CSV table of C-alpha atoms in Angstrom, one decimal:
chain,number,residue,atom,x,y,z
L,1,MET,CA,0.0,0.0,0.0
L,2,THR,CA,1.4,3.4,-1.1
L,3,LEU,CA,0.3,6.5,0.8
L,4,THR,CA,0.5,9.8,-1.2
L,5,ILE,CA,-0.5,13.4,-0.5
L,6,ARG,CA,-1.4,15.6,-3.5
L,7,SER,CA,-3.2,18.9,-4.1
L,8,ALA,CA,-6.9,18.5,-5.0
L,9,THR,CA,-8.2,19.3,-8.5
L,10,PRO,CA,-11.7,20.1,-9.6
L,11,ASP,CA,-12.2,16.4,-10.3
L,12,ASP,CA,-12.0,15.8,-6.5
L,13,ILE,CA,-15.0,17.9,-5.6
L,14,ASP,CA,-17.4,14.9,-5.0
L,15,ALA,CA,-14.7,13.3,-2.8
L,16,ILE,CA,-14.2,16.6,-0.9
L,17,VAL,CA,-18.0,16.9,-0.3
L,18,GLY,CA,-18.1,13.3,0.9
L,19,PHE,CA,-15.2,13.9,3.3
L,20,ILE,CA,-17.0,17.0,4.7
L,21,HIS,CA,-20.2,15.1,5.3
L,22,ALA,CA,-18.2,12.2,7.0
L,23,LEU,CA,-16.4,14.7,9.2
L,24,ALA,CA,-19.6,16.4,10.1
L,25,ALA,CA,-21.2,13.1,11.1
L,26,TYR,CA,-18.1,12.2,13.2
L,27,GLU,CA,-18.3,15.6,14.9
L,28,LYS,CA,-22.0,15.1,15.5
L,29,LEU,CA,-22.7,18.2,13.3
L,30,ALA,CA,-24.3,16.6,10.2
L,31,HIS,CA,-27.2,19.0,10.5
L,32,ALA,CA,-24.8,22.0,10.1
L,33,VAL,CA,-23.5,21.1,6.6
L,34,LYS,CA,-24.6,23.6,3.9
L,35,ALA,CA,-21.7,23.1,1.5
L,36,ASP,CA,-22.6,21.8,-2.0
L,37,PRO,CA,-20.4,20.8,-4.9
L,38,ALA,CA,-21.0,24.0,-7.0
L,39,THR,CA,-20.3,26.4,-4.1
L,40,LEU,CA,-17.2,24.5,-3.0
L,41,ALA,CA,-15.9,24.3,-6.6
L,42,ARG,CA,-16.3,28.1,-6.9
L,43,TYR,CA,-14.4,28.9,-3.7
L,44,LEU,CA,-11.7,26.1,-4.1
L,45,PHE,CA,-11.1,26.2,-7.9
L,46,GLY,CA,-12.7,29.4,-9.2
L,47,PRO,CA,-11.0,32.6,-10.4
L,48,HIS,CA,-10.3,33.7,-6.8
L,49,PRO,CA,-9.7,30.5,-4.7
L,50,MET,CA,-10.3,31.1,-1.0
L,51,ALA,CA,-9.0,27.8,0.3
L,52,GLU,CA,-6.9,24.8,-0.8
L,53,VAL,CA,-7.3,21.1,-0.3
L,54,LEU,CA,-4.8,18.2,0.0
L,55,ILE,CA,-6.0,14.7,-0.7
L,56,ALA,CA,-4.5,11.6,1.0
L,57,GLU,CA,-4.6,8.5,-1.2
L,58,THR,CA,-3.6,4.9,-0.9
L,59,ASP,CA,-3.1,3.1,-4.2
L,60,GLY,CA,-5.0,5.8,-6.0
L,61,ALA,CA,-8.1,5.8,-3.7
L,62,ALA,CA,-8.9,9.0,-1.7
L,63,ILE,CA,-8.9,8.2,2.0
L,64,GLY,CA,-8.6,11.7,3.6
L,65,PHE,CA,-8.4,15.4,3.1
L,66,ALA,CA,-7.1,18.6,4.6
L,67,LEU,CA,-8.7,22.0,3.8
L,68,PHE,CA,-6.6,25.1,4.6
L,69,PHE,CA,-6.2,28.7,3.9
L,70,HIS,CA,-3.9,31.6,4.6
L,71,ASN,CA,-4.3,33.9,7.6
L,72,PHE,CA,-1.9,36.6,8.9
L,73,SER,CA,-0.1,37.2,12.1
L,74,THR,CA,0.3,40.9,12.9
L,75,PHE,CA,2.7,40.0,15.7
L,76,GLU,CA,4.9,37.9,13.4
L,77,GLY,CA,4.3,40.2,10.4
L,78,ARG,CA,4.0,37.2,8.3
L,79,PRO,CA,1.3,34.9,6.9
L,80,GLY,CA,0.3,31.6,8.5
L,81,LEU,CA,-1.8,28.6,7.4
L,82,TYR,CA,-5.0,27.8,9.1
L,83,LEU,CA,-6.2,24.2,8.9
L,84,GLU,CA,-10.0,24.3,8.8
L,85,ASP,CA,-10.6,20.6,8.5
L,86,LEU,CA,-8.7,17.3,8.5
L,87,PHE,CA,-10.4,14.0,8.1
L,88,VAL,CA,-9.3,10.4,7.4
L,89,LYS,CA,-11.8,7.7,6.7
L,90,PRO,CA,-12.2,5.4,9.8
L,91,GLU,CA,-11.1,2.3,7.9
L,92,ALA,CA,-7.9,4.1,6.8
L,93,ARG,CA,-6.8,5.4,10.2
L,94,GLY,CA,-3.7,4.1,11.8
L,95,ILE,CA,-1.5,4.1,8.6
L,96,GLY,CA,-0.2,7.6,9.1
L,97,ALA,CA,-2.4,9.5,6.6
L,98,GLY,CA,-3.4,12.2,9.2
L,99,ARG,CA,0.2,12.8,10.2
L,100,ALA,CA,1.3,12.8,6.5
L,101,LEU,CA,-1.3,15.5,5.7
L,102,LEU,CA,0.0,17.6,8.7
L,103,ALA,CA,3.6,17.1,7.6
L,104,ARG,CA,2.7,18.2,4.0
L,105,LEU,CA,0.9,21.3,5.5
L,106,ALA,CA,4.0,22.1,7.6
L,107,GLN,CA,6.2,21.9,4.4
L,108,ILE,CA,3.8,24.2,2.5
L,109,ALA,CA,3.9,26.6,5.5
L,110,LEU,CA,7.7,26.7,5.4
L,111,ASP,CA,7.8,26.9,1.6
L,112,ARG,CA,5.5,30.0,1.8
L,113,ASP,CA,7.4,31.6,4.6
L,114,CYS,CA,4.5,31.2,7.0
L,115,ALA,CA,5.2,31.8,10.7
L,116,ARG,CA,2.8,29.1,11.9
L,117,LEU,CA,0.2,26.4,11.2
L,118,GLU,CA,-2.9,26.6,13.4
L,119,TRP,CA,-6.2,24.7,13.8
L,120,SER,CA,-8.9,24.0,16.3
L,121,VAL,CA,-9.9,20.7,17.7
L,122,LEU,CA,-13.0,19.7,19.6
L,123,ASP,CA,-12.1,19.1,23.3
L,124,TRP,CA,-13.7,15.6,23.3
L,125,ASN,CA,-11.7,14.4,20.3
L,126,ALA,CA,-9.0,12.6,22.3
L,127,PRO,CA,-7.6,10.5,19.4
L,128,ALA,CA,-6.9,13.7,17.3
L,129,ILE,CA,-5.5,15.5,20.3
L,130,ALA,CA,-3.1,12.6,21.0
L,131,VAL,CA,-1.8,12.9,17.4
L,132,TYR,CA,-1.4,16.6,17.7
L,133,ARG,CA,0.6,16.3,21.0
L,134,ALA,CA,2.8,13.6,19.4
L,135,ILE,CA,3.8,16.0,16.6
L,136,GLY,CA,4.6,18.8,19.1
L,137,ALA,CA,1.4,20.9,18.7
L,138,GLN,CA,0.6,23.0,21.8
L,139,PRO,CA,-2.9,24.1,23.0
L,140,MET,CA,-3.6,27.8,23.2
L,141,ASP,CA,-5.2,27.6,26.6
L,142,GLU,CA,-5.6,31.3,27.1
L,143,TRP,CA,-7.5,31.8,23.9
L,144,THR,CA,-11.2,31.1,23.2
L,145,VAL,CA,-12.5,30.8,19.6
L,146,GLN,CA,-15.2,33.4,18.9
L,147,ARG,CA,-17.7,33.2,16.0
L,148,LEU,CA,-20.2,35.5,14.5
L,149,ASP,CA,-22.6,34.1,11.9
L,150,GLY,CA,-26.2,34.0,10.7
L,151,ASP,CA,-28.5,36.7,12.1
L,152,ALA,CA,-25.9,38.1,14.4
L,153,LEU,CA,-23.4,38.6,11.5
L,154,GLN,CA,-26.2,40.3,9.4
L,155,ALA,CA,-27.2,42.5,12.3
L,156,LEU,CA,-23.6,43.7,12.9
L,157,ALA,CA,-23.0,44.3,9.2
L,158,ALA,CA,-26.1,46.4,9.0
L,159,THR,CA,-24.5,48.9,11.5
L,160,ALA,CA,-21.4,49.4,9.4
L,161,PRO,CA,-20.6,53.0,8.5
L,162,ILE,CA,-20.8,53.9,4.9
L,163,THR,CA,-17.5,53.6,3.1
L,164,ALA,CA,-16.2,55.6,0.3
C-alpha cells in the first residue's frame, strides 16, 4: 500500500464533499453542513480561490483530506496557514495519513514563509489531540474561539458605516 499526498483538483469535488459530510457526522454536526459541490468548486477552484485542499490517497483511492487557507499574524508580520478541516476515513486510520497530511501542510507553510500552522480541535476528540501532541502541537489555553454568523453577522454588518 502506497500513501501519497497531493493537491486537490476540480475532479475531486465529490470526494471533498463526501469527506466534509463524513467529518460532520463524526463531529455530530451533520445538521450544520450547507456546502454543496458547486459552491465549493467556486471557492476552491474558481477565479479567486479562498482555500486549498490536500488529498491523501492509498493506491489511488482517496482516504482523507485537509482543507486550509492563509491567515496573517500581525505580531509575526508574516502569513500563516489555518487548517480548517482534516479527516481520514475510519477504515484508513492508523496508517499515518493524518500525520502525512499535517507534515505536508507544515512543508507548505515553510515553503510559503509562514510563521505558523494553526487549527482548532473539539475538546472531546482525544484521538486527534493525541496525534497533535505527538507531533509537538501545543494548545492555546488562554484563547477562546469566537464566532459571528447568521442573524448576528447580518445585524452587525447592518450597522457598518458607509465607506467611500
